[in-house]
CSV table of C-alpha atoms in Angstrom, one decimal:
chain,number,residue,atom,x,y,z
A,1,MET,CA,51.4,155.4,104.1
A,2,ASP,CA,51.9,156.1,107.7
A,3,LYS,CA,51.3,159.8,108.5
A,4,PHE,CA,54.7,160.1,110.3
A,5,MET,CA,56.6,158.6,107.4
A,6,ALA,CA,54.6,160.9,105.1
A,7,ALA,CA,55.9,163.9,107.3
A,8,ALA,CA,59.4,162.7,107.1
A,9,ILE,CA,59.1,162.6,103.4
A,10,ASP,CA,57.8,166.1,103.3
A,11,GLN,CA,60.9,167.2,105.3
A,12,ALA,CA,63.2,165.3,102.8
A,13,ARG,CA,61.4,167.2,100.0
A,14,GLN,CA,61.8,170.4,101.8
A,15,GLY,CA,65.6,169.7,102.3
A,16,LEU,CA,65.9,169.0,98.4
A,17,ALA,CA,64.0,172.2,97.5
A,18,THR,CA,66.5,174.4,99.6
A,19,GLY,CA,69.5,172.9,97.9
A,20,GLY,CA,70.3,170.0,100.3
A,21,ILE,CA,70.2,166.2,100.4
A,22,PRO,CA,66.7,164.7,100.4
A,23,ILE,CA,66.6,163.0,103.8
A,24,GLY,CA,63.7,163.8,106.4
A,25,SER,CA,63.2,162.6,110.0
A,26,VAL,CA,60.4,163.1,112.6
A,27,LEU,CA,60.4,162.2,116.3
A,28,VAL,CA,57.0,161.0,117.5
A,29,ARG,CA,55.7,160.7,121.2
A,30,ASN,CA,52.2,159.6,122.1
A,31,GLY,CA,51.0,159.9,118.5
A,32,GLU,CA,52.3,163.4,118.0
A,33,ILE,CA,55.2,164.9,116.2
A,34,ILE,CA,57.4,166.6,118.7
A,35,GLY,CA,60.4,167.3,116.4
A,36,GLN,CA,61.2,167.3,112.7
A,37,GLY,CA,64.0,168.1,110.5
A,38,HIS,CA,65.9,167.4,107.3
A,39,ASN,CA,69.5,167.0,106.2
A,40,GLN,CA,71.0,170.4,106.3
A,41,ARG,CA,74.7,169.8,105.6
A,42,VAL,CA,74.8,171.8,102.4
A,43,GLN,CA,72.7,174.6,103.7
A,44,GLY,CA,74.5,174.9,107.0
A,45,GLY,CA,78.0,174.0,105.7
A,46,SER,CA,78.2,171.6,108.6
A,47,PRO,CA,79.3,168.0,108.5
A,48,ILE,CA,76.7,167.1,111.3
A,49,ILE,CA,73.3,168.5,110.3
A,50,HIS,CA,71.9,165.2,109.4
A,51,ALA,CA,68.1,164.8,109.3
A,52,GLU,CA,67.9,163.0,112.6
A,53,ILE,CA,70.2,165.4,114.2
A,54,ASP,CA,68.2,168.4,113.0
A,55,CYS,CA,65.0,166.6,114.1
A,56,LEU,CA,66.5,166.0,117.6
A,57,GLN,CA,67.6,169.6,117.9
A,58,ASN,CA,64.3,170.9,116.8
A,59,ALA,CA,62.6,168.7,119.4
A,60,GLY,CA,64.6,170.3,122.1
A,61,ARG,CA,65.1,169.3,125.5
A,62,ILE,CA,62.4,166.8,126.3
A,63,GLY,CA,63.7,165.0,129.4
A,64,HIS,CA,63.7,161.5,128.2
A,65,TYR,CA,63.3,159.6,124.8
A,66,ARG,CA,62.4,156.2,125.9
A,67,ASP,CA,58.8,156.7,124.7
A,68,THR,CA,59.6,158.1,121.3
A,69,VAL,CA,59.8,156.8,117.8
A,70,LEU,CA,62.2,158.1,115.4
A,71,TYR,CA,61.2,158.0,111.5
A,72,SER,CA,63.9,158.7,108.9
A,73,THR,CA,63.4,158.5,105.1
A,74,LEU,CA,66.7,156.6,105.1
A,75,MET,CA,68.3,154.1,107.3
A,76,PRO,CA,70.3,156.3,110.0
A,77,CYS,CA,74.2,156.4,109.7
A,78,TYR,CA,76.4,155.7,112.6
A,79,LEU,CA,76.5,159.3,113.7
A,80,CYS,CA,72.6,159.4,113.9
A,81,ALA,CA,72.5,155.8,115.3
A,82,GLY,CA,74.7,156.8,117.9
A,83,ALA,CA,72.4,159.6,119.0
A,84,VAL,CA,69.4,157.1,119.0
A,85,VAL,CA,71.5,154.9,121.3
A,86,GLN,CA,72.7,157.6,123.5
A,87,PHE,CA,69.3,159.1,124.1
A,88,GLY,CA,67.5,155.8,124.6
A,89,ILE,CA,65.3,155.9,121.7
A,90,LYS,CA,63.9,152.4,121.4
A,91,LYS,CA,62.4,152.3,117.9
A,92,VAL,CA,63.4,153.6,114.5
A,93,ILE,CA,61.4,153.3,111.4
A,94,ALA,CA,63.3,153.8,108.2
A,95,GLY,CA,61.8,154.4,104.7
A,96,GLU,CA,64.5,152.4,103.1
A,97,SER,CA,68.1,151.1,103.3
A,98,ALA,CA,68.8,150.0,99.8
A,99,THR,CA,70.6,153.2,98.8
A,100,PHE,CA,72.6,153.3,102.0
A,101,PRO,CA,72.6,150.4,104.7
A,102,GLY,CA,73.3,152.7,107.6
A,103,ALA,CA,73.8,151.2,111.1
A,104,ARG,CA,71.0,149.0,111.6
A,105,GLU,CA,73.0,146.3,113.2
A,106,PHE,CA,74.6,148.9,115.6
A,107,MET,CA,71.2,150.1,116.8
A,108,GLU,CA,69.7,146.6,117.0
A,109,ALA,CA,72.9,145.4,119.1
A,110,HIS,CA,72.0,148.2,121.4
A,111,GLY,CA,68.2,147.1,121.9
A,112,VAL,CA,66.6,149.4,119.3
A,113,GLU,CA,63.7,147.9,117.4
A,114,VAL,CA,64.5,148.9,113.6
A,115,ILE,CA,61.9,148.7,111.1
A,116,ASP,CA,62.8,149.0,107.4
A,117,LEU,CA,59.7,150.0,105.3
A,118,ASP,CA,61.5,149.5,102.0
A,119,LEU,CA,59.4,152.2,100.3
A,120,ALA,CA,59.6,153.0,96.8
A,121,GLU,CA,59.1,156.6,97.2
A,122,CYS,CA,62.0,157.0,99.6
A,123,LYS,CA,64.2,154.9,97.1
A,124,GLN,CA,63.3,157.0,94.2
A,125,LEU,CA,63.9,160.2,95.9
A,126,MET,CA,67.5,159.0,96.9
A,127,GLY,CA,68.1,157.2,93.8
A,128,ASP,CA,67.4,160.3,91.7
A,129,PHE,CA,69.5,162.6,94.0
A,130,ILE,CA,72.4,160.2,93.9
A,131,THR,CA,72.3,160.1,90.1
A,132,ALA,CA,72.1,163.8,89.8
A,133,ASN,CA,74.7,164.6,92.5
A,134,PRO,CA,77.1,161.7,93.1
A,135,ALA,CA,80.0,163.8,94.5
A,136,LEU,CA,77.8,165.5,97.0
A,137,TRP,CA,76.3,162.0,98.1
A,138,SER,CA,79.9,160.5,98.4
A,139,GLU,CA,80.8,163.5,100.5
A,140,ASP,CA,77.7,162.9,102.7
A,141,ILE,CA,78.5,159.3,103.4
A,142,GLY,CA,82.2,159.9,103.8
A,143,GLU,CA,83.4,158.3,100.6
A,144,LEU,CA,84.7,161.3,98.6
């Protein structure tokens, strides 16, 4: 497995270990991780601290994003896809989209290359979480 997706999975596991939703993300530039984060909606009591948003926040002000790649264990939602498009990130690599289809078409329509790795490990992580926490998952995706 790609070391960057492995780092995103590590972030997802960290989020799960601290009582949150197991979604992780890393931002890569020139072969180096410059930001990483995980979903902290539960931990932070916030509706917007998604993994990708936490990752971008932790990367800080980097000037431009056009030469970065965003990795996420789950296909980004519209909130996170909006940040991808807004900041000009040109490539997103998702661990999976089977448990949540996200906003792939939106990103692609705005010139973002989207790759879905369809990883069993990411699907298992989300599937186990959703089975154990259906109400929390429904809240996270706005379907409560």
